[in-house]
Amino acid sequence: MASLVAASKQPDCPYEVVLVASNVTDAPGLDFAKAQGIPTWAHSHIGMKRAEFDALVDAALREAQVEYVALAGYMRLLSPGFVQKWSGRMINIHPSLLPAYKGLDTHRRALDAGETKHGCSVHIVTEDLDDGEIVAQAEVPVLPGDDPDSLAARVLVEEHKLYPAALAKLVRGK
């Protein structure tokens, strides 16, 4: 999220971050956003049905006049209705070269499989987990001696570059 905000401050950036929303009321990103002067919205999903919570999120996004949604560290599956409302206008970043290694523990799984390359993908969010059209990818080599943490660190560097570029691409309609 911080890389999206930083990129939005560049003169050639086609998007503006108008809201940072979270289902974790004490998420560090909320404090970061507030410090940047970006409005925030937070509400715990605990005890709520998925569609009920997603309706609250949708209302907050629409009130803030959001046009595109970029998920960053959002670790919940979204309800089909929410995904349909934002169809083609919601992206996610995932730490693998999709379609490989959907879901969690991607770095360990890539290492266990003996991969020589790994990376990250930005994709359009669909109702299926990590399954939408790929907008952009960045690749890193898997190095001898890598463990999940060292591999994750190199992938994260690429994520911070890739995500703002991919969001800009989507907003520009390319």
PDB file of C-alpha atoms in Angstrom:
ATOM      1  CA  MET A   1       0.000   0.000   0.000  1.00  0.00           C
ATOM      2  CA  ALA A   2       2.823   2.385   0.830  1.00  0.00           C
ATOM      3  CA  SER A   3       4.331   1.878  -2.628  1.00  0.00           C
ATOM      4  CA  LEU A   4       0.981   2.690  -4.236  1.00  0.00           C
ATOM      5  CA  VAL A   5       0.760   5.883  -2.179  1.00  0.00           C
ATOM      6  CA  ALA A   6       4.351   6.878  -3.002  1.00  0.00           C
ATOM      7  CA  ALA A   7       3.773   6.342  -6.723  1.00  0.00           C
ATOM      8  CA  SER A   8       0.529   8.341  -6.596  1.00  0.00           C
ATOM      9  CA  LYS A   9       2.531  11.424  -5.641  1.00  0.00           C
ATOM     10  CA  GLN A  10       4.490  11.370  -8.910  1.00  0.00           C
ATOM     11  CA  PRO A  11       3.310  13.886 -11.515  1.00  0.00           C
ATOM     12  CA  ASP A  12       2.722  11.257 -14.222  1.00  0.00           C
ATOM     13  CA  CYS A  13       0.684   8.905 -12.037  1.00  0.00           C
ATOM     14  CA  PRO A  14      -2.864   8.383 -13.378  1.00  0.00           C
ATOM     15  CA  TYR A  15      -4.403   7.466 -10.038  1.00  0.00           C
ATOM     16  CA  GLU A  16      -4.952   9.006  -6.623  1.00  0.00           C
ATOM     17  CA  VAL A  17      -5.328   7.031  -3.408  1.00  0.00           C
ATOM     18  CA  VAL A  18      -8.606   8.343  -1.979  1.00  0.00           C
ATOM     19  CA  LEU A  19      -9.228   5.778   0.762  1.00  0.00           C
ATOM     20  CA  VAL A  20      -7.382   3.094   2.696  1.00  0.00           C
ATOM     21  CA  ALA A  21      -9.791   0.526   4.114  1.00  0.00           C
ATOM     22  CA  SER A  22      -9.090  -2.413   6.392  1.00  0.00           C
ATOM     23  CA  ASN A  23     -10.850  -5.207   8.201  1.00  0.00           C
ATOM     24  CA  VAL A  24      -8.138  -4.978  10.885  1.00  0.00           C
ATOM     25  CA  THR A  25      -8.880  -1.897  12.961  1.00  0.00           C
ATOM     26  CA  ASP A  26      -5.319  -1.488  14.219  1.00  0.00           C
ATOM     27  CA  ALA A  27      -3.525  -2.245  10.927  1.00  0.00           C
ATOM     28  CA  PRO A  28      -0.294  -0.223  10.642  1.00  0.00           C
ATOM     29  CA  GLY A  29      -1.274   0.866   7.141  1.00  0.00           C
ATOM     30  CA  LEU A  30      -4.106   2.921   8.578  1.00  0.00           C
ATOM     31  CA  ASP A  31      -1.684   5.048  10.598  1.00  0.00           C
ATOM     32  CA  PHE A  32       0.547   5.402   7.542  1.00  0.00           C
ATOM     33  CA  ALA A  33      -2.398   6.549   5.425  1.00  0.00           C
ATOM     34  CA  LYS A  34      -3.556   9.036   8.060  1.00  0.00           C
ATOM     35  CA  ALA A  35      -0.027  10.468   8.244  1.00  0.00           C
ATOM     36  CA  GLN A  36      -0.188  10.958   4.470  1.00  0.00           C
ATOM     37  CA  GLY A  37      -3.524  12.758   4.720  1.00  0.00           C
ATOM     38  CA  ILE A  38      -5.456   9.884   3.148  1.00  0.00           C
ATOM     39  CA  PRO A  39      -8.900   9.108   4.563  1.00  0.00           C
ATOM     40  CA  THR A  40      -9.242   5.707   6.216  1.00  0.00           C
ATOM     41  CA  TRP A  41     -12.034   3.291   7.020  1.00  0.00           C
ATOM     42  CA  ALA A  42     -11.714   0.306   9.336  1.00  0.00           C
ATOM     43  CA  HIS A  43     -14.192  -2.183  10.674  1.00  0.00           C
ATOM     44  CA  SER A  44     -13.659  -5.653  12.085  1.00  0.00           C
ATOM     45  CA  HIS A  45     -15.275  -8.470  10.125  1.00  0.00           C
ATOM     46  CA  ILE A  46     -15.372 -10.756  13.157  1.00  0.00           C
ATOM     47  CA  GLY A  47     -18.853 -12.078  13.826  1.00  0.00           C
ATOM     48  CA  MET A  48     -20.216 -10.851  10.502  1.00  0.00           C
ATOM     49  CA  LYS A  49     -21.266 -12.833   7.460  1.00  0.00           C
ATOM     50  CA  ARG A  50     -18.950 -12.267   4.502  1.00  0.00           C
ATOM     51  CA  ALA A  51     -21.554 -10.602   2.294  1.00  0.00           C
ATOM     52  CA  GLU A  52     -22.725  -8.380   5.165  1.00  0.00           C
ATOM     53  CA  PHE A  53     -19.193  -7.162   5.825  1.00  0.00           C
ATOM     54  CA  ASP A  54     -18.445  -6.705   2.129  1.00  0.00           C
ATOM     55  CA  ALA A  55     -21.568  -4.536   1.828  1.00  0.00           C
ATOM     56  CA  LEU A  56     -20.084  -2.206   4.455  1.00  0.00           C
ATOM     57  CA  VAL A  57     -16.797  -2.069   2.543  1.00  0.00           C
ATOM     58  CA  ASP A  58     -18.618  -1.425  -0.725  1.00  0.00           C
ATOM     59  CA  ALA A  59     -20.579   1.449   0.844  1.00  0.00           C
ATOM     60  CA  ALA A  60     -17.365   3.029   2.171  1.00  0.00           C
ATOM     61  CA  LEU A  61     -15.679   2.716  -1.231  1.00  0.00           C
ATOM     62  CA  ARG A  62     -18.623   4.252  -3.032  1.00  0.00           C
ATOM     63  CA  GLU A  63     -18.922   7.075  -0.499  1.00  0.00           C
ATOM     64  CA  ALA A  64     -15.246   7.896  -1.147  1.00  0.00           C
ATOM     65  CA  GLN A  65     -15.959   7.791  -4.913  1.00  0.00           C
ATOM     66  CA  VAL A  66     -13.438   5.019  -5.459  1.00  0.00           C
ATOM     67  CA  GLU A  67     -13.102   3.917  -9.077  1.00  0.00           C
ATOM     68  CA  TYR A  68     -10.551   1.101  -8.699  1.00  0.00           C
ATOM     69  CA  VAL A  69      -9.703  -1.183  -5.790  1.00  0.00           C
ATOM     70  CA  ALA A  70      -6.151  -2.375  -5.162  1.00  0.00           C
ATOM     71  CA  LEU A  71      -5.989  -5.061  -2.497  1.00  0.00           C
ATOM     72  CA  ALA A  72      -2.793  -4.909  -0.453  1.00  0.00           C
ATOM     73  CA  GLY A  73      -2.364  -7.342   2.405  1.00  0.00           C
ATOM     74  CA  TYR A  74      -6.082  -8.099   2.414  1.00  0.00           C
ATOM     75  CA  MET A  75      -6.190 -11.728   3.495  1.00  0.00           C
ATOM     76  CA  ARG A  76      -9.914 -12.474   3.158  1.00  0.00           C
ATOM     77  CA  LEU A  77     -11.885 -14.015   0.361  1.00  0.00           C
ATOM     78  CA  LEU A  78     -14.466 -11.618  -0.998  1.00  0.00           C
ATOM     79  CA  SER A  79     -18.122 -12.411  -1.517  1.00  0.00           C
ATOM     80  CA  PRO A  80     -19.245 -13.092  -5.104  1.00  0.00           C
ATOM     81  CA  GLY A  81     -21.541 -10.058  -5.038  1.00  0.00           C
ATOM     82  CA  PHE A  82     -18.713  -7.727  -4.029  1.00  0.00           C
ATOM     83  CA  VAL A  83     -16.416  -9.132  -6.711  1.00  0.00           C
ATOM     84  CA  GLN A  84     -19.140  -8.708  -9.339  1.00  0.00           C
ATOM     85  CA  LYS A  85     -19.741  -5.074  -8.358  1.00  0.00           C
ATOM     86  CA  TRP A  86     -16.039  -4.284  -8.861  1.00  0.00           C
ATOM     87  CA  SER A  87     -15.515  -6.588 -11.836  1.00  0.00           C
ATOM     88  CA  GLY A  88     -12.576  -5.477 -13.963  1.00  0.00           C
ATOM     89  CA  ARG A  89     -11.761  -2.670 -11.514  1.00  0.00           C
ATOM     90  CA  MET A  90     -10.209  -4.620  -8.638  1.00  0.00           C
ATOM     91  CA  ILE A  91      -6.685  -6.015  -8.572  1.00  0.00           C
ATOM     92  CA  ASN A  92      -4.596  -8.024  -6.156  1.00  0.00           C
ATOM     93  CA  ILE A  93      -0.891  -8.696  -5.840  1.00  0.00           C
ATOM     94  CA  HIS A  94       0.180 -12.264  -5.205  1.00  0.00           C
ATOM     95  CA  PRO A  95       3.659 -13.561  -4.321  1.00  0.00           C
ATOM     96  CA  SER A  96       4.065 -16.128  -7.098  1.00  0.00           C
ATOM     97  CA  LEU A  97       4.208 -16.319 -10.849  1.00  0.00           C
ATOM     98  CA  LEU A  98       0.568 -17.190 -11.332  1.00  0.00           C
ATOM     99  CA  PRO A  99      -0.970 -19.526 -12.240  1.00  0.00           C
ATOM    100  CA  ALA A 100       1.599 -21.348 -10.087  1.00  0.00           C
ATOM    101  CA  TYR A 101       1.209 -21.451  -6.314  1.00  0.00           C
ATOM    102  CA  LYS A 102      -2.166 -19.909  -5.682  1.00  0.00           C
ATOM    103  CA  GLY A 103      -3.027 -19.357  -2.030  1.00  0.00           C
ATOM    104  CA  LEU A 104      -0.631 -19.277   0.899  1.00  0.00           C
ATOM    105  CA  ASP A 105       2.983 -20.323   1.598  1.00  0.00           C
ATOM    106  CA  THR A 106       4.070 -19.631  -1.975  1.00  0.00           C
ATOM    107  CA  HIS A 107       7.781 -19.202  -1.291  1.00  0.00           C
ATOM    108  CA  ARG A 108       8.103 -22.502   0.578  1.00  0.00           C
ATOM    109  CA  ARG A 109       6.127 -24.294  -2.108  1.00  0.00           C
ATOM    110  CA  ALA A 110       8.311 -22.875  -4.899  1.00  0.00           C
ATOM    111  CA  LEU A 111      11.460 -23.926  -3.042  1.00  0.00           C
ATOM    112  CA  ASP A 112      10.094 -27.398  -2.310  1.00  0.00           C
ATOM    113  CA  ALA A 113       9.292 -27.814  -6.014  1.00  0.00           C
ATOM    114  CA  GLY A 114      12.866 -26.933  -6.996  1.00  0.00           C
ATOM    115  CA  GLU A 115      11.887 -23.857  -8.994  1.00  0.00           C
ATOM    116  CA  THR A 116      14.715 -21.803 -10.502  1.00  0.00           C
ATOM    117  CA  LYS A 117      12.550 -18.687 -10.776  1.00  0.00           C
ATOM    118  CA  HIS A 118       9.812 -17.197  -8.657  1.00  0.00           C
ATOM    119  CA  GLY A 119       8.198 -13.784  -8.452  1.00  0.00           C
ATOM    120  CA  CYS A 120       4.949 -11.925  -8.114  1.00  0.00           C
ATOM    121  CA  SER A 121       1.824 -11.297 -10.131  1.00  0.00           C
ATOM    122  CA  VAL A 122      -0.841  -8.623 -10.226  1.00  0.00           C
ATOM    123  CA  HIS A 123      -4.176  -9.998 -11.364  1.00  0.00           C
ATOM    124  CA  ILE A 124      -7.769  -8.969 -11.797  1.00  0.00           C
ATOM    125  CA  VAL A 125      -9.785 -10.238  -8.835  1.00  0.00           C
ATOM    126  CA  THR A 126     -12.412 -12.826  -9.664  1.00  0.00           C
ATOM    127  CA  GLU A 127     -14.558 -15.064  -7.509  1.00  0.00           C
ATOM    128  CA  ASP A 128     -11.880 -17.768  -7.708  1.00  0.00           C
ATOM    129  CA  LEU A 129      -8.791 -17.486  -5.519  1.00  0.00           C
ATOM    130  CA  ASP A 130      -5.812 -15.933  -7.358  1.00  0.00           C
ATOM    131  CA  ASP A 131      -7.354 -16.832 -10.687  1.00  0.00           C
ATOM    132  CA  GLY A 132      -8.110 -13.641 -12.619  1.00  0.00           C
ATOM    133  CA  GLU A 133      -6.437 -12.252 -15.719  1.00  0.00           C
ATOM    134  CA  ILE A 134      -2.793 -11.416 -15.091  1.00  0.00           C
ATOM    135  CA  VAL A 135      -2.081  -7.701 -15.479  1.00  0.00           C
ATOM    136  CA  ALA A 136       1.680  -7.855 -14.840  1.00  0.00           C
ATOM    137  CA  GLN A 137       4.394 -10.098 -13.419  1.00  0.00           C
ATOM    138  CA  ALA A 138       7.939  -9.686 -12.131  1.00  0.00           C
ATOM    139  CA  GLU A 139      10.432 -12.511 -11.853  1.00  0.00           C
ATOM    140  CA  VAL A 140      13.321 -13.151  -9.456  1.00  0.00           C
ATOM    141  CA  PRO A 141      15.824 -16.003  -9.548  1.00  0.00           C
ATOM    142  CA  VAL A 142      15.759 -18.659  -6.882  1.00  0.00           C
ATOM    143  CA  LEU A 143      19.301 -18.657  -5.522  1.00  0.00           C
ATOM    144  CA  PRO A 144      21.261 -21.508  -3.957  1.00  0.00           C
ATOM    145  CA  GLY A 145      20.753 -21.364  -0.213  1.00  0.00           C
ATOM    146  CA  ASP A 146      17.463 -19.490  -0.444  1.00  0.00           C
ATOM    147  CA  ASP A 147      14.948 -20.088   2.295  1.00  0.00           C
ATOM    148  CA  PRO A 148      11.370 -18.810   2.313  1.00  0.00           C
ATOM    149  CA  ASP A 149      12.398 -15.591   4.070  1.00  0.00           C
ATOM    150  CA  SER A 150      15.258 -14.676   1.736  1.00  0.00           C
ATOM    151  CA  LEU A 151      13.156 -15.465  -1.316  1.00  0.00           C
ATOM    152  CA  ALA A 152      10.213 -13.497   0.085  1.00  0.00           C
ATOM    153  CA  ALA A 153      12.452 -10.481   0.671  1.00  0.00           C
ATOM    154  CA  ARG A 154      13.562 -10.398  -2.981  1.00  0.00           C
ATOM    155  CA  VAL A 155      10.009 -10.892  -4.215  1.00  0.00           C
ATOM    156  CA  LEU A 156       8.791  -8.050  -1.971  1.00  0.00           C
ATOM    157  CA  VAL A 157      11.234  -5.620  -3.607  1.00  0.00           C
ATOM    158  CA  GLU A 158       9.685  -6.481  -6.968  1.00  0.00           C
ATOM    159  CA  GLU A 159       6.137  -6.265  -5.586  1.00  0.00           C
ATOM    160  CA  HIS A 160       6.780  -2.672  -4.528  1.00  0.00           C
ATOM    161  CA  LYS A 161       7.774  -1.768  -8.088  1.00  0.00           C
ATOM    162  CA  LEU A 162       5.246  -3.912  -9.923  1.00  0.00           C
ATOM    163  CA  TYR A 163       2.040  -3.008  -8.088  1.00  0.00           C
ATOM    164  CA  PRO A 164       2.043   0.747  -8.780  1.00  0.00           C
ATOM    165  CA  ALA A 165       2.953   0.133 -12.427  1.00  0.00           C
ATOM    166  CA  ALA A 166       0.182  -2.447 -12.808  1.00  0.00           C
ATOM    167  CA  LEU A 167      -2.432  -0.181 -11.205  1.00  0.00           C
ATOM    168  CA  ALA A 168      -1.365   2.665 -13.491  1.00  0.00           C
ATOM    169  CA  LYS A 169      -1.671   0.320 -16.485  1.00  0.00           C
ATOM    170  CA  LEU A 170      -5.192  -0.685 -15.452  1.00  0.00           C
ATOM    171  CA  VAL A 171      -6.300   2.908 -14.853  1.00  0.00           C
ATOM    172  CA  ARG A 172      -4.902   3.969 -18.220  1.00  0.00           C
ATOM    173  CA  GLY A 173      -6.911   1.176 -19.831  1.00  0.00           C
ATOM    174  CA  LYS A 174      -3.924  -0.672 -21.251  1.00  0.00           C
TER     175      LYS A 174
END
